[in-house]
Coordinates of C-alpha atoms in Angstrom, one line a residue:
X1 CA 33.2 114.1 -113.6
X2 CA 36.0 114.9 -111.2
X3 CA 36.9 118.5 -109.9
X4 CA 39.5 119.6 -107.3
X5 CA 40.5 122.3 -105.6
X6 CA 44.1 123.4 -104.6
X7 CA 44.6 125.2 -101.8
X8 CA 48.0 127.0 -101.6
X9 CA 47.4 128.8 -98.7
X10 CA 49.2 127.2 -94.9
X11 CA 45.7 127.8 -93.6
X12 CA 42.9 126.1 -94.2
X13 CA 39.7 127.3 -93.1
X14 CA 40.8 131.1 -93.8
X15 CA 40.1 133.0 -96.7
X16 CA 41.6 131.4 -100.0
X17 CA 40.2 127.9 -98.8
X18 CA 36.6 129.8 -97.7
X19 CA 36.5 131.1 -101.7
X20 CA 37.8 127.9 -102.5
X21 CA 34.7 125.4 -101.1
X22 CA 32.6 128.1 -102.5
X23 CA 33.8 127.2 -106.0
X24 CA 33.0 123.5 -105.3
X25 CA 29.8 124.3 -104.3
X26 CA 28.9 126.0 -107.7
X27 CA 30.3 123.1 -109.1
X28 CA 28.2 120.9 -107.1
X29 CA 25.1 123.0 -108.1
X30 CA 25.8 122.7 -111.8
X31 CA 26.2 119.3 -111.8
X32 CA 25.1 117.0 -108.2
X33 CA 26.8 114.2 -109.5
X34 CA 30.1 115.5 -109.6
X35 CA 32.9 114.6 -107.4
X36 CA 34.8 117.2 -105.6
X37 CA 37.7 117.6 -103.6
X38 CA 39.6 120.4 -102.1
X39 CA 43.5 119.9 -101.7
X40 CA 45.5 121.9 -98.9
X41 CA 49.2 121.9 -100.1
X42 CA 50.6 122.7 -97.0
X43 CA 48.9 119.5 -95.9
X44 CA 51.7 117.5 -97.8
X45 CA 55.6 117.4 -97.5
X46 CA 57.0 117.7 -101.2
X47 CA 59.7 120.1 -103.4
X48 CA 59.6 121.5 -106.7
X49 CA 61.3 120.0 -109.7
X50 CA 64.6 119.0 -109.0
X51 CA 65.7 118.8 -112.9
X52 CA 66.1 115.7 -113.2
X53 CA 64.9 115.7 -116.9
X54 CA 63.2 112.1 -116.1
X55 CA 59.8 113.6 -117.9
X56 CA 62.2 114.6 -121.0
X57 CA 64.0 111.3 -121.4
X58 CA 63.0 109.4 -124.6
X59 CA 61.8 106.1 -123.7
X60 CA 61.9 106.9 -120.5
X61 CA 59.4 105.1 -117.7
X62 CA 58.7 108.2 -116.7
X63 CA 58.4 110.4 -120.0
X64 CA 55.5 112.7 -119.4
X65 CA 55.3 112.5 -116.1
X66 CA 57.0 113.3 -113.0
X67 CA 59.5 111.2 -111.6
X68 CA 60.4 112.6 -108.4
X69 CA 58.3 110.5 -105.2
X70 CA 57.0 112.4 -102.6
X71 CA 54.1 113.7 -101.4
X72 CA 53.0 115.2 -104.1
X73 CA 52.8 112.2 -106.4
X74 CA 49.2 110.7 -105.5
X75 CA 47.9 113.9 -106.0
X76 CA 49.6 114.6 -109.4
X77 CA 48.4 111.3 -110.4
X78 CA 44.6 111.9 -109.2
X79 CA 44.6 115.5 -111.1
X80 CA 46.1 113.3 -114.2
X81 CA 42.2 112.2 -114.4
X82 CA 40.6 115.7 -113.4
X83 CA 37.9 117.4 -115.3
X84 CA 38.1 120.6 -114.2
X85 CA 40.6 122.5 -111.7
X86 CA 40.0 125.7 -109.5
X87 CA 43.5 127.0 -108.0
X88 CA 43.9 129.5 -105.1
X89 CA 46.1 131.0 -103.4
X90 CA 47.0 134.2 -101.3
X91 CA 49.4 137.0 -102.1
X92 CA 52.5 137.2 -101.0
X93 CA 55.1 140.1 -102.6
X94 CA 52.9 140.6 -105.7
X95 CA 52.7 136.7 -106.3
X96 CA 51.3 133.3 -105.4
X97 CA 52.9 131.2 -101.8
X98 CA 55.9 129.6 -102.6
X99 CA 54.4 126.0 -101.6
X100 CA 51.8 127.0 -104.8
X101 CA 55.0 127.4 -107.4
X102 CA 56.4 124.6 -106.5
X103 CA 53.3 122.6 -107.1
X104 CA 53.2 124.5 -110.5
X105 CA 56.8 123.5 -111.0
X106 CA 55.7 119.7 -110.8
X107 CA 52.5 119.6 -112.1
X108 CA 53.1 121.5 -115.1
X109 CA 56.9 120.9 -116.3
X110 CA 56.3 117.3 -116.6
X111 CA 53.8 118.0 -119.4
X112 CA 55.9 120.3 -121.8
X113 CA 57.7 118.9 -124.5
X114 CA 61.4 120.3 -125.6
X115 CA 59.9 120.5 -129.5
X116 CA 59.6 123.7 -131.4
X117 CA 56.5 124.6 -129.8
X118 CA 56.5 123.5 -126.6
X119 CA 53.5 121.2 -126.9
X120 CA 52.3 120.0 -124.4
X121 CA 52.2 116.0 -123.1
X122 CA 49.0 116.7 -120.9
X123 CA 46.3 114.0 -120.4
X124 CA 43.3 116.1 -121.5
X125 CA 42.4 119.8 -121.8
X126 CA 39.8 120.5 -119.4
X127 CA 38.6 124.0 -117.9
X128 CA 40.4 125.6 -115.1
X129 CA 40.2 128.8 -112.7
X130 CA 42.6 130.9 -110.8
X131 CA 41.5 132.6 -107.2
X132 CA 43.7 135.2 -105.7
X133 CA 43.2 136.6 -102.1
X134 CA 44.9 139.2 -101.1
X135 CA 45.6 142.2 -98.3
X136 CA 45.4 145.3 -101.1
X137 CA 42.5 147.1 -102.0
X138 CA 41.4 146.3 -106.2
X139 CA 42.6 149.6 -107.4
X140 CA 46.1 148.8 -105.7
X141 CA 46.4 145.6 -107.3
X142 CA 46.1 147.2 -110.6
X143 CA 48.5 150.0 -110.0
X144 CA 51.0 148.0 -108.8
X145 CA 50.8 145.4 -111.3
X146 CA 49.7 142.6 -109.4
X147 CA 48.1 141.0 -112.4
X148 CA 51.0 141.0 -114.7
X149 CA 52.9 139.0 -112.4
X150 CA 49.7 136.7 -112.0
X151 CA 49.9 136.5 -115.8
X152 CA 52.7 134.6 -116.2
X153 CA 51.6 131.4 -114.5
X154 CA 48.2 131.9 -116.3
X155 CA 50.2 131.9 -119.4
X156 CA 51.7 128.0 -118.6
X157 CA 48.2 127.2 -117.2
X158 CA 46.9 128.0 -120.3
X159 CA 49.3 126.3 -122.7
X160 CA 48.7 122.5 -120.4
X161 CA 45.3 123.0 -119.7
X162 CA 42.9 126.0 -120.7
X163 CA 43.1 129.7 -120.0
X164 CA 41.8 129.6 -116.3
X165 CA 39.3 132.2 -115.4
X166 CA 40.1 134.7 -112.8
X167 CA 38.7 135.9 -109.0
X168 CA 40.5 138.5 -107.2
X169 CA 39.4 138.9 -103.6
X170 CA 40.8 142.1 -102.2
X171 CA 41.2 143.8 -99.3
X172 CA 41.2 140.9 -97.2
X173 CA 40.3 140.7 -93.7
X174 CA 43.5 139.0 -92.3
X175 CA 43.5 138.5 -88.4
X176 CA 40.9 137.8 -86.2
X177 CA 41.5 140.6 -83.3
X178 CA 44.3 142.9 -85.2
X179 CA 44.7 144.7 -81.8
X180 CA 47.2 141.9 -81.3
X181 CA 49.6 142.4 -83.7
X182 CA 51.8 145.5 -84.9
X183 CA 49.0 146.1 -88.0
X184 CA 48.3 150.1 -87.8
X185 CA 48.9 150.7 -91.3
X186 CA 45.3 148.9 -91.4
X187 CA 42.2 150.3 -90.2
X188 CA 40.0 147.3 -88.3
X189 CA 37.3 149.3 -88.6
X190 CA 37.7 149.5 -92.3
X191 CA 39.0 145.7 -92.9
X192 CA 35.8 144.5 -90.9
X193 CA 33.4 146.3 -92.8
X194 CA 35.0 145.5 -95.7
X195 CA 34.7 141.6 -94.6
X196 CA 31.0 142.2 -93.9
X197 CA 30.0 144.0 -97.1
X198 CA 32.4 142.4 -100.3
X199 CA 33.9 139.3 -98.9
X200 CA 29.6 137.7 -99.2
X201 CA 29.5 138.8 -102.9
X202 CA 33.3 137.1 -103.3
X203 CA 32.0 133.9 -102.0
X204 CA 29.1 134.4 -104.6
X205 CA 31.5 135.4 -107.5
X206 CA 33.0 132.1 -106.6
X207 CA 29.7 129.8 -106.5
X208 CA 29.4 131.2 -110.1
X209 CA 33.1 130.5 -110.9
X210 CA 32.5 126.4 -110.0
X211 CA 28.7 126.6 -111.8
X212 CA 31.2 127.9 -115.3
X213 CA 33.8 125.7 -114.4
X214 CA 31.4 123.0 -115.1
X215 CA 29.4 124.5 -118.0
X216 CA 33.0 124.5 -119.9
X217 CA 32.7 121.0 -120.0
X218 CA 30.2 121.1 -122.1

């Protein structure tokens, strides 16, 4: 059994990708022989669909899959075989990065059929998780409807894959000496304790995402 994780955050030991190995250790606790790999997108040079319709075209050597080559295509072709996939990414104005759509627009477009349901073309259905990190507190995430924009996405997810489960890690602790930058709209103090108290039990929420991640399986 195969597992990845995708990174859509440009850093890669920072938050998202912290929650993100987490995940894949759960997974590794719920089943030691599983393979696991975490996948920085920012690592790779690729775009988002370019509309060329080649994963449309009947008869096509490319129907059901994407036919654009870049640097995206070895990884689309190793998630092809997957068994289970944990997505994160950070926050940025009330959504995911924009590296992270257009890895959606890619992986995801090539599998919908133009039919009266938009069926789907995928390989398999297998389990899948969403992690969201993010500056705002939990209670400001709901009020500003973070979630329904999260929702949409889920919604695709869901329709190729499985309904992904959900972690939302809040409040984040985002530089490492904010005295550096223009940030007094934050409290340090706060952000720090914050860090020190909830960002332990996120890591934990996550462990426990990857051990259910595998336990979908079956």
């Amino acid at each position: 059994m195969t597992y990845y994780a995708i990174n859509g955050s440009p850093r890669k030991t920072h938050n998202t990708a912290t929650i993100l190995n987490k995940a894949l250790e759960g997974v590794k606790a719920a089943d030691p022989q599983a393979q696991t790999e975490l996948i920085h997108l920012y690592s790779h040079d690729f775009s988002g669909c370019v509309s060329c319709f080649e994963c449309k075209r009947l008869d096509g050597k490319s129907y059901g899959k994407c036919a654009v080559r870049d640097g995206l295509t070895p990884i689309l072709e190793r998630l092809a075989d997957a068994d289970g996939i944990i997505f994160g990414s950070p926050v940025y104005f009330h959504s995911i990065t924009g590296k992270m759509r257009m890895f959606f627009e890619r992986l995801l477009f090539q599998y919908f059929v133009y039919d009266a349901d938009y069926s789907a073309l995928s390989p398999k259905r297998m389990p899948t998780a969403f992690v969201y990190t993010m500056n705002v507190p939990y209670q400001v995430m709901l009020e500003s409807h973070y979630t329904e924009s999260f929702q949409s996405m889920e919604s695709f997810i869901q329709r190729v894959f499985s309904k992904p489960e959900t972690l939302y890690v809040n409040d984040t602790y985002q530089f490492s000496d904010y005295s550096k930058y223009k940030a007094d709209r934050f409290s340090e103090t706060d952000k720090a304790r914050h860090r020190e108290q909830q960002f332990p039990i996120d890591c934990q929420k996550a462990f426990e995402l990857g051990k259910a991640l595998v336990k979908r399986n079956g």
